Amino acid sequence: MTSVAIIGTGFGGLAAAVRLKQAGIEDLVLFEKSSDVGGVWRENTYPGAACDVPSHLYSLSFAPKADWSRRFAPQAEIHQYLRDVARDFDVRPHVRFDTEVLAAAFDEATGRWRLTLAGGAEHEADVLISATGQLSRPSTPDVPGLESFQGALFHSAHWDHGHDFRDERVAVLGTGASAIQFVPAIAPHTAHLAVFQRSAPYVLGKPDRAYRARALRAFRWVPGLLRLSREGNYLTNELRSLGFNTEPRLLFAHRARFRRHLAREVRDPALRQKLTPTDPMGCKRILMSNDWYPALQLPQVDVVEERIAEVRPHSIVTVDGTEREVDAIVLGTGFAATEFLAPMTITGRGGRDLHQQWKDGASAHLGTVVPGFPNLFVLYGPNTNLGHNSILVMLEAQVGWVVQAVRVLRDRRIGWMDVRADVAAAFDAWVQRRLRGTVFATGCHSWYLTERGRNTQNWPASTLTFRRRMRRLRIEEFELSSAPAALAGDPVS
């Protein structure tokens, strides 16, 4: 019997557990450091948190939901959806809550992974699946004096719901996907809000609306309508791959849409100039909001372009010498997305350290397997992020491929499978070569890139291409080892 350990209970971990159970793999354990499932949708509870992918597409294909409240679901509803998936597919009995995995080491003698858990306990499994995602570790900016600040200070991913912003002077660092959601929620209640912007993002209007009761009934009872909505959203988004990954100039329609939106929403020419991006569209994440620009025009809100020189106990000083007194600082500075699997220590064959192997930037064959680390599968791994479609499409393709691998290990009595180094190197070379022609390589600095400028995040082609590559496990791409119990049995063919 093949045993599986899964780290994380977000979309990736739950999807893997469900599909493995459906394939007859029942010996599985999910490790969750928190007391509930949900991943980033459990952790990010800041005001205004919501998805920017249509709800019918931002859900698992095997668990469609006909009664989403809105076209773009809010955080709490997505979190509840994940709870429902865990319950409906009987995954919760397999979860060990409040259990953090600190390290994992591959034992070549037994062909098993040994996990070290917080508190010192250990767990062994034949297969290890990491489903910790790319957006799980908040990034703190390197700002001199930040640690000396004596007011309220927290990251959007660790929102202090007990803090009252009413009549306070607040500073927000960052203008990314989180900030454009929480700033409009808190701005009306502040005495003054300074938004420190390093670079203006592209923000499009969000075609969001609440579903009417009649539409919800139709999605529930009209055969095929929910699936048609999902596929329509998927194909519409997939067409954008041409602009992101083939010819960036094809994003001209989106650029025109942005210019119209900005001109309509921001009448003041000086502010509009501040909010006009200088980077090529698409090289950073394109955002959607209907209330970001109105919030920035409130009389108590300022957009500050000057860089921060230092933070003092009760103020922020910019490089032009201006000192702004503040009572609270909220960090909307994103996540350490390029630090895959950190802070866990992962040790593979011959004692190799995964993070040392990835010191120049993470890479994985098909974004999923790494040479020297047998039976380790990484969901939402290197170069599987998207700028144009739902990440769940990529996750489900990976999960299907991983299930094929686990079934091969079980049915053919293989102890472990390790992707060949030449295969992984050829794939990585293809990815990096393709990336040079994408919008992500047009010169801007983004969270997609390591400090050395390597793109470890984005998939440089359509999701159709990825799904086609993941459709069939190619056993010839792996080095195989017989299971210890089967050494005297039939040879592995």
Coordinates of C-alpha atoms in Angstrom, one line a residue:
M1 CA 0.0 0.0 0.0
T2 CA 1.3 3.4 -1.0
S3 CA 1.1 6.1 1.7
V4 CA 0.9 9.8 0.9
A5 CA 1.6 12.9 3.0
I6 CA 0.2 16.3 1.8
I7 CA 1.3 19.6 3.3
G8 CA -1.4 22.2 3.2
T9 CA -5.2 22.3 2.9
G10 CA -5.9 25.0 0.4
F11 CA -7.2 24.3 -3.1
G12 CA -4.2 22.3 -4.1
G13 CA -4.0 20.1 -1.0
L14 CA -7.8 19.4 -1.0
A15 CA -7.9 18.7 -4.7
A16 CA -5.0 16.2 -4.4
A17 CA -6.7 14.5 -1.4
V18 CA -10.0 14.1 -3.2
R19 CA -8.5 12.8 -6.5
L20 CA -6.3 10.4 -4.6
K21 CA -9.2 9.0 -2.6
Q22 CA -11.2 8.6 -5.8
A23 CA -8.2 6.6 -7.3
G24 CA -8.3 4.3 -4.3
I25 CA -5.4 5.8 -2.3
E26 CA -6.8 6.0 1.2
D27 CA -3.6 5.9 3.2
L28 CA -3.1 9.7 3.2
V29 CA -2.6 12.4 5.7
L30 CA -2.9 16.1 5.3
F31 CA -0.8 18.3 7.6
E32 CA -2.3 21.7 8.4
K33 CA -0.5 24.2 10.6
S34 CA -3.8 26.0 11.4
S35 CA -7.0 24.7 13.0
D36 CA -9.0 24.9 9.8
V37 CA -8.7 24.2 6.1
G38 CA -8.5 27.0 3.5
G39 CA -5.0 28.1 2.8
V40 CA -4.7 31.8 1.7
W41 CA -8.5 32.1 1.8
R42 CA -8.4 31.3 5.5
E43 CA -5.4 33.5 6.3
N44 CA -6.3 36.7 4.3
T45 CA -9.3 38.1 6.1
Y46 CA -8.6 41.8 5.5
P47 CA -11.6 44.1 4.7
G48 CA -12.7 43.8 1.1
A49 CA -10.8 40.6 0.3
A50 CA -12.3 38.9 -2.7
C51 CA -11.3 37.0 -5.9
D52 CA -10.5 38.6 -9.2
V53 CA -11.4 35.4 -11.2
P54 CA -15.1 34.7 -11.9
S55 CA -16.6 32.4 -9.2
H56 CA -17.7 29.7 -11.7
L57 CA -14.1 29.3 -12.9
Y58 CA -12.5 29.8 -9.5
S59 CA -13.9 26.5 -8.2
L60 CA -12.9 22.9 -8.6
S61 CA -14.3 21.2 -11.7
F62 CA -15.4 18.2 -9.7
A63 CA -17.1 20.4 -7.1
P64 CA -19.2 23.0 -9.0
K65 CA -21.1 25.5 -7.0
A66 CA -24.3 26.9 -8.4
D67 CA -25.2 29.4 -5.7
W68 CA -22.2 31.8 -5.6
S69 CA -23.5 35.1 -4.3
R70 CA -21.6 37.2 -6.7
R71 CA -19.8 36.9 -10.0
F72 CA -16.5 37.5 -8.1
A73 CA -16.8 35.8 -4.7
P74 CA -15.6 37.4 -1.5
Q75 CA -13.1 35.8 0.8
A76 CA -15.4 34.4 3.4
E77 CA -17.5 32.6 0.7
I78 CA -14.5 31.0 -0.9
H79 CA -13.2 29.9 2.5
Q80 CA -16.6 28.3 3.2
Y81 CA -16.5 26.6 -0.2
L82 CA -13.2 25.0 0.7
R83 CA -14.7 23.8 4.0
D84 CA -17.6 22.4 2.1
V85 CA -15.3 20.5 -0.3
A86 CA -13.4 19.0 2.7
R87 CA -16.6 17.9 4.3
D88 CA -18.5 16.7 1.2
F89 CA -15.5 14.6 0.0
D90 CA -14.7 13.2 3.4
V91 CA -11.3 14.8 3.6
R92 CA -11.4 16.2 7.1
P93 CA -10.8 12.8 8.8
H94 CA -7.4 12.7 7.0
V95 CA -6.3 16.1 8.2
R96 CA -4.0 16.6 11.2
F97 CA -4.8 20.2 12.3
D98 CA -2.5 22.5 14.2
T99 CA 0.5 20.5 12.9
E100 CA 3.3 22.3 11.2
V101 CA 5.8 20.4 9.1
L102 CA 9.3 21.7 9.8
A103 CA 11.4 19.4 7.7
A104 CA 11.2 16.5 5.3
A105 CA 14.1 14.1 4.4
F106 CA 14.2 11.3 1.9
D107 CA 15.5 8.0 3.2
E108 CA 17.2 6.2 0.3
A109 CA 17.4 2.9 2.3
T110 CA 13.6 2.7 2.8
G111 CA 12.5 4.9 -0.1
R112 CA 10.3 6.9 2.2
W113 CA 10.0 10.5 3.3
R114 CA 10.5 11.2 7.0
L115 CA 8.7 14.4 8.1
T116 CA 9.7 16.3 11.3
L117 CA 6.7 18.0 12.9
A118 CA 6.6 20.9 15.3
G119 CA 7.0 19.5 18.7
G120 CA 9.4 16.8 17.6
A121 CA 7.1 14.1 16.4
E122 CA 7.8 12.4 13.1
H123 CA 5.7 10.9 10.3
E124 CA 6.8 8.6 7.4
A125 CA 5.2 8.4 3.9
D126 CA 6.1 6.9 0.5
V127 CA 4.9 10.1 -1.3
L128 CA 5.2 13.7 -0.3
I129 CA 3.0 16.4 -1.9
S130 CA 3.7 20.0 -1.0
A131 CA 0.6 22.2 -1.5
T132 CA 1.8 25.3 0.4
G133 CA 1.3 27.6 -2.6
Q134 CA 3.3 30.6 -3.6
L135 CA 1.4 33.2 -1.5
S136 CA 1.7 31.9 2.0
R137 CA 4.6 33.9 3.5
P138 CA 4.0 37.6 3.9
S139 CA 6.8 39.8 2.7
T140 CA 8.0 42.6 5.0
P141 CA 9.7 45.5 3.2
D142 CA 13.3 46.4 4.1
V143 CA 12.6 49.9 5.4
P144 CA 15.1 51.5 7.9
G145 CA 13.5 51.9 11.3
L146 CA 10.4 49.9 10.6
E147 CA 10.9 47.9 13.7
S148 CA 11.1 51.1 15.8
F149 CA 7.5 52.1 15.0
Q150 CA 5.5 52.4 18.2
G151 CA 2.0 52.5 16.7
A152 CA -0.1 49.7 15.2
L153 CA 1.8 47.8 12.6
F154 CA 0.6 44.7 10.7
H155 CA 0.6 43.0 7.3
S156 CA -2.6 42.7 5.4
A157 CA -2.3 38.9 5.6
H158 CA -2.3 39.2 9.4
W159 CA -5.1 41.7 9.7
D160 CA -5.8 43.1 13.2
H161 CA -9.6 43.1 13.3
G162 CA -9.5 44.6 16.7
H163 CA -7.9 47.7 15.5
D164 CA -10.1 50.8 15.0
F165 CA -8.9 53.2 12.3
R166 CA -11.4 55.8 13.1
D167 CA -9.8 59.3 13.3
E168 CA -6.3 57.9 12.9
R169 CA -3.5 58.9 10.7
V170 CA -2.7 55.8 8.7
A171 CA 0.0 54.8 6.3
V172 CA -0.4 52.0 3.7
L173 CA 2.8 50.7 2.1
G174 CA 2.1 49.1 -1.3
T175 CA -0.5 49.3 -4.0
G176 CA -0.9 45.7 -5.0
A177 CA -3.8 43.3 -5.2
S178 CA -4.4 43.4 -1.4
A179 CA -4.1 47.1 -1.0
I180 CA -6.6 48.0 -3.7
Q181 CA -9.1 46.0 -1.8
F182 CA -8.6 47.1 1.8
V183 CA -7.7 50.7 1.2
P184 CA -11.3 51.6 0.0
A185 CA -12.7 49.7 3.0
I186 CA -10.7 51.7 5.7
A187 CA -10.1 55.1 4.0
P188 CA -13.5 56.6 4.8
H189 CA -13.0 56.1 8.5
T190 CA -9.5 57.6 8.8
A191 CA -8.5 61.1 9.7
H192 CA -5.7 60.9 7.1
L193 CA -4.5 58.1 4.9
A194 CA -1.2 58.1 3.1
V195 CA -0.8 55.5 0.4
F196 CA 2.9 55.0 -0.4
Q197 CA 3.2 54.0 -4.0
R198 CA 6.4 52.7 -5.6
S199 CA 4.8 52.2 -9.0
A200 CA 1.3 52.7 -10.2
P201 CA -0.6 49.5 -11.1
Y202 CA -2.9 48.9 -14.0
V203 CA -6.4 48.8 -12.5
L204 CA -9.4 47.9 -14.6
G205 CA -13.0 48.1 -13.7
K206 CA -14.4 44.9 -12.2
P207 CA -17.4 43.5 -13.9
D208 CA -18.8 42.3 -10.6
R209 CA -22.4 42.0 -9.5
A210 CA -24.6 40.0 -7.2
Y211 CA -26.4 37.1 -8.8
R212 CA -30.2 37.5 -8.8
A213 CA -32.4 34.7 -7.5
R214 CA -33.6 33.9 -11.0
A215 CA -30.0 33.4 -12.2
L216 CA -29.2 31.2 -9.2
R217 CA -32.2 29.0 -9.9
A218 CA -31.2 28.7 -13.6
F219 CA -27.6 27.7 -12.7
R220 CA -29.0 25.1 -10.3
W221 CA -31.7 23.6 -12.5
V222 CA -30.9 24.2 -16.2
P223 CA -28.7 21.3 -17.4
G224 CA -25.3 22.4 -18.6
L225 CA -25.8 26.1 -17.8
L226 CA -23.2 26.2 -15.0
R227 CA -20.7 24.3 -17.0
L228 CA -21.3 26.6 -20.0
S229 CA -20.7 29.7 -17.8
R230 CA -17.5 28.1 -16.5
E231 CA -16.2 27.2 -20.0
G232 CA -17.2 30.6 -21.4
N233 CA -15.1 32.4 -18.6
Y234 CA -12.3 30.0 -19.2
L235 CA -12.1 30.5 -23.0
T236 CA -12.5 34.3 -22.7
N237 CA -9.5 34.4 -20.3
E238 CA -7.5 32.0 -22.3
L239 CA -7.5 34.2 -25.3
R240 CA -5.5 36.7 -23.3
S241 CA -2.6 34.3 -23.3
L242 CA -1.7 35.6 -26.8
G243 CA -1.1 39.1 -25.3
F244 CA 0.8 37.8 -22.2
N245 CA 2.8 35.0 -23.8
T246 CA 3.1 35.5 -27.5
E247 CA 2.9 39.2 -28.5
P248 CA 2.5 41.8 -25.8
R249 CA 1.2 44.3 -28.3
L250 CA -2.0 42.3 -28.5
L251 CA -2.9 43.7 -25.1
F252 CA -3.8 47.0 -26.8
A253 CA -7.5 46.5 -26.1
H254 CA -6.9 46.1 -22.4
R255 CA -4.6 49.2 -22.4
A256 CA -7.4 51.2 -24.1
R257 CA -9.8 49.9 -21.5
F258 CA -7.5 51.0 -18.7
R259 CA -7.1 54.5 -20.2
R260 CA -10.8 54.9 -20.5
H261 CA -11.4 53.7 -16.9
L262 CA -8.7 56.0 -15.4
A263 CA -9.9 59.0 -17.4
R264 CA -13.5 58.4 -16.4
E265 CA -12.7 57.8 -12.7
V266 CA -10.0 60.4 -12.0
R267 CA -10.7 63.9 -13.2
D268 CA -7.8 65.7 -11.6
P269 CA -4.9 65.7 -14.1
A270 CA -2.2 65.7 -11.5
L271 CA -3.6 62.7 -9.6
R272 CA -4.3 60.9 -12.9
Q273 CA -0.6 61.4 -13.8
K274 CA 0.4 59.8 -10.5
L275 CA -1.8 56.9 -11.1
T276 CA -0.6 56.2 -14.7
P277 CA 1.7 53.2 -14.8
T278 CA 5.1 53.5 -16.5
D279 CA 5.6 49.8 -16.9
P280 CA 4.3 47.8 -19.8
M281 CA 0.9 46.4 -19.2
G282 CA 0.9 42.8 -17.9
C283 CA 4.5 42.6 -16.7
K284 CA 3.0 43.0 -13.2
R285 CA -0.3 41.7 -12.1
I286 CA -3.3 43.5 -13.7
L287 CA -5.8 44.4 -11.0
M288 CA -9.5 45.0 -11.0
S289 CA -11.5 47.3 -8.7
N290 CA -14.4 49.7 -8.9
D291 CA -13.6 51.6 -5.7
W292 CA -9.8 52.0 -5.8
Y293 CA -9.8 55.3 -7.7
P294 CA -12.7 56.8 -5.9
A295 CA -11.0 56.0 -2.5
L296 CA -7.8 57.8 -3.6
Q297 CA -9.9 60.9 -4.3
L298 CA -11.3 61.2 -0.8
P299 CA -10.2 64.5 0.8
Q300 CA -8.3 62.7 3.6
V301 CA -6.3 60.5 1.2
D302 CA -2.9 61.2 -0.3
V303 CA -0.9 59.2 -2.8
V304 CA 2.8 59.5 -2.0
E305 CA 5.3 58.7 -4.7
E306 CA 8.4 59.7 -2.8
R307 CA 10.4 56.8 -1.5
I308 CA 10.5 56.2 2.3
A309 CA 13.9 57.1 3.8
E310 CA 13.1 55.9 7.3
V311 CA 10.4 55.1 9.8
R312 CA 10.5 56.7 13.2
P313 CA 8.5 55.8 16.3
H314 CA 5.6 57.9 15.3
S315 CA 6.3 59.0 11.8
I316 CA 7.5 58.2 8.3
V317 CA 10.1 60.3 6.6
T318 CA 10.5 60.3 2.8
V319 CA 13.6 61.0 0.8
D320 CA 12.6 64.6 0.1
G321 CA 12.7 65.3 3.9
T322 CA 9.0 65.4 4.5
E323 CA 8.0 63.8 7.8
R324 CA 4.4 62.5 8.2
E325 CA 3.1 61.6 11.6
V326 CA 1.2 58.3 11.6
D327 CA -0.7 56.3 14.2
A328 CA -0.8 53.0 12.2
I329 CA 1.0 51.3 9.3
V330 CA -0.5 48.6 7.2
L331 CA 1.8 46.6 5.0
G332 CA 0.3 45.7 1.7
T333 CA 3.6 44.4 0.4
G334 CA 2.6 41.0 -0.8
F335 CA 4.4 37.7 -0.3
A336 CA 7.8 36.1 -0.6
A337 CA 6.5 34.2 -3.7
T338 CA 9.9 33.1 -5.0
E339 CA 10.9 31.3 -1.8
F340 CA 9.1 28.1 -2.6
L341 CA 8.6 25.6 0.3
A342 CA 10.3 27.9 2.8
P343 CA 10.8 27.8 5.7
M344 CA 10.8 24.0 5.6
T345 CA 14.0 22.1 5.2
I346 CA 13.8 19.6 2.4
T347 CA 16.5 17.0 2.0
G348 CA 16.7 14.7 -1.0
R349 CA 19.0 11.9 -2.3
G350 CA 22.6 12.1 -1.1
G351 CA 21.7 14.7 1.5
R352 CA 21.1 17.5 -1.0
D353 CA 19.3 20.5 0.3
L354 CA 16.4 21.7 -1.9
H355 CA 16.9 25.4 -1.1
Q356 CA 20.6 25.1 -1.8
Q357 CA 19.8 23.5 -5.1
W358 CA 17.4 26.4 -5.8
K359 CA 19.8 29.1 -4.6
D360 CA 19.9 30.7 -8.1
G361 CA 16.1 30.4 -8.6
A362 CA 13.6 27.5 -8.2
S363 CA 12.8 25.2 -11.1
A364 CA 10.9 22.0 -11.5
H365 CA 10.0 19.7 -14.4
L366 CA 6.5 20.6 -15.4
G367 CA 6.5 22.8 -12.3
T368 CA 6.0 19.7 -10.2
V369 CA 9.0 17.4 -9.7
V370 CA 12.7 18.1 -8.9
P371 CA 15.6 15.9 -9.8
G372 CA 17.2 14.4 -6.7
F373 CA 14.0 14.5 -4.7
P374 CA 12.1 11.2 -5.5
N375 CA 8.4 11.0 -4.9
L376 CA 8.2 14.7 -4.0
F377 CA 5.5 16.6 -5.9
V378 CA 5.1 20.4 -5.7
L379 CA 1.7 21.9 -6.5
Y380 CA 1.6 25.5 -7.7
G381 CA 5.3 25.0 -8.1
P382 CA 7.9 27.0 -10.1
N383 CA 6.6 28.6 -13.3
T384 CA 3.0 27.5 -12.9
N385 CA 1.6 31.0 -12.1
L386 CA -0.6 32.7 -14.6
G387 CA -1.4 36.3 -15.6
H388 CA -4.4 35.5 -17.7
N389 CA -6.5 32.6 -16.3
S390 CA -7.5 30.7 -13.2
I391 CA -4.7 29.0 -11.3
L392 CA -7.1 26.2 -10.5
V393 CA -6.9 25.1 -14.1
M394 CA -3.1 24.5 -13.6
L395 CA -3.6 22.9 -10.2
E396 CA -6.1 20.4 -11.4
A397 CA -3.8 19.5 -14.3
Q398 CA -0.9 18.9 -11.8
V399 CA -3.1 16.9 -9.5
G400 CA -4.2 14.6 -12.3
W401 CA -0.6 14.0 -13.3
V402 CA 0.4 13.4 -9.6
V403 CA -2.4 10.8 -9.2
Q404 CA -1.0 9.0 -12.3
A405 CA 2.4 8.9 -10.7
V406 CA 1.1 7.6 -7.4
R407 CA -0.9 4.9 -9.1
V408 CA 2.2 3.8 -11.0
L409 CA 4.2 3.6 -7.8
R410 CA 1.4 1.5 -6.2
D411 CA 0.4 -0.7 -9.1
R412 CA 3.9 -1.5 -10.4
R413 CA 5.5 -1.8 -7.0
I414 CA 8.0 0.9 -7.7
G415 CA 9.8 2.2 -4.6
W416 CA 10.5 5.7 -5.9
M417 CA 10.6 7.7 -9.1
D418 CA 13.1 10.6 -9.6
V419 CA 12.8 12.8 -12.7
R420 CA 16.0 12.6 -14.8
A421 CA 18.2 15.7 -14.5
D422 CA 18.5 16.0 -18.3
V423 CA 14.8 16.0 -18.7
A424 CA 14.3 18.7 -16.0
A425 CA 17.1 20.8 -17.5
A426 CA 15.7 20.6 -21.0
F427 CA 12.2 21.7 -19.7
D428 CA 13.7 24.6 -17.7
A429 CA 15.6 25.8 -20.7
W430 CA 12.4 25.7 -22.7
V431 CA 10.5 27.7 -20.1
Q432 CA 13.2 30.3 -19.7
R433 CA 13.6 30.6 -23.5
R434 CA 9.8 31.1 -23.9
L435 CA 9.7 33.6 -21.1
R436 CA 12.0 35.9 -23.0
G437 CA 9.2 36.6 -25.5
T438 CA 6.5 37.2 -23.0
V439 CA 5.2 40.4 -21.4
F440 CA 6.9 39.4 -18.2
A441 CA 10.3 40.0 -19.8
T442 CA 9.7 43.6 -20.8
G443 CA 11.9 45.1 -18.1
C444 CA 9.8 45.9 -15.0
H445 CA 10.6 44.6 -11.5
S446 CA 7.9 42.4 -10.1
W447 CA 7.3 39.7 -7.5
Y448 CA 7.6 37.2 -10.4
L449 CA 11.4 37.7 -10.4
T450 CA 14.2 36.7 -8.0
E451 CA 16.7 39.3 -6.9
R452 CA 18.9 38.1 -9.8
G453 CA 16.1 38.7 -12.3
R454 CA 15.1 35.1 -13.0
N455 CA 11.4 34.5 -13.5
T456 CA 10.5 31.5 -11.3
Q457 CA 6.8 32.2 -11.3
N458 CA 5.1 32.4 -14.6
W459 CA 4.0 29.8 -17.2
P460 CA 5.0 31.2 -20.6
A461 CA 2.3 29.6 -22.6
S462 CA -1.4 28.8 -22.6
T463 CA -3.1 26.7 -20.0
L464 CA -4.1 24.4 -22.9
T465 CA -0.4 23.8 -23.5
F466 CA 0.2 23.0 -19.9
R467 CA -2.8 20.7 -19.7
R468 CA -1.7 18.8 -22.8
R469 CA 1.8 18.4 -21.3
M470 CA 0.3 17.1 -18.1
R471 CA -2.2 14.7 -19.7
R472 CA 0.0 11.7 -19.6
L473 CA 2.8 10.7 -17.2
R474 CA 5.9 9.7 -19.3
I475 CA 7.6 7.1 -17.2
E476 CA 10.7 7.2 -19.4
E477 CA 11.4 10.6 -18.0
F478 CA 12.2 9.1 -14.6
E479 CA 14.8 7.1 -12.9
L480 CA 13.0 4.2 -11.1
S481 CA 13.9 2.1 -8.1
S482 CA 12.1 -1.1 -7.0
A483 CA 10.3 -1.0 -3.7
P484 CA 12.3 -2.7 -0.9
A485 CA 9.5 -5.3 -0.4
A486 CA 9.6 -6.1 -4.1
L487 CA 13.3 -6.5 -4.6
A488 CA 12.9 -10.3 -5.1
G489 CA 9.7 -10.0 -7.1
D490 CA 8.9 -9.0 -10.6
P491 CA 11.3 -6.5 -12.2
V492 CA 10.2 -3.0 -12.9
S493 CA 9.7 -2.6 -16.6

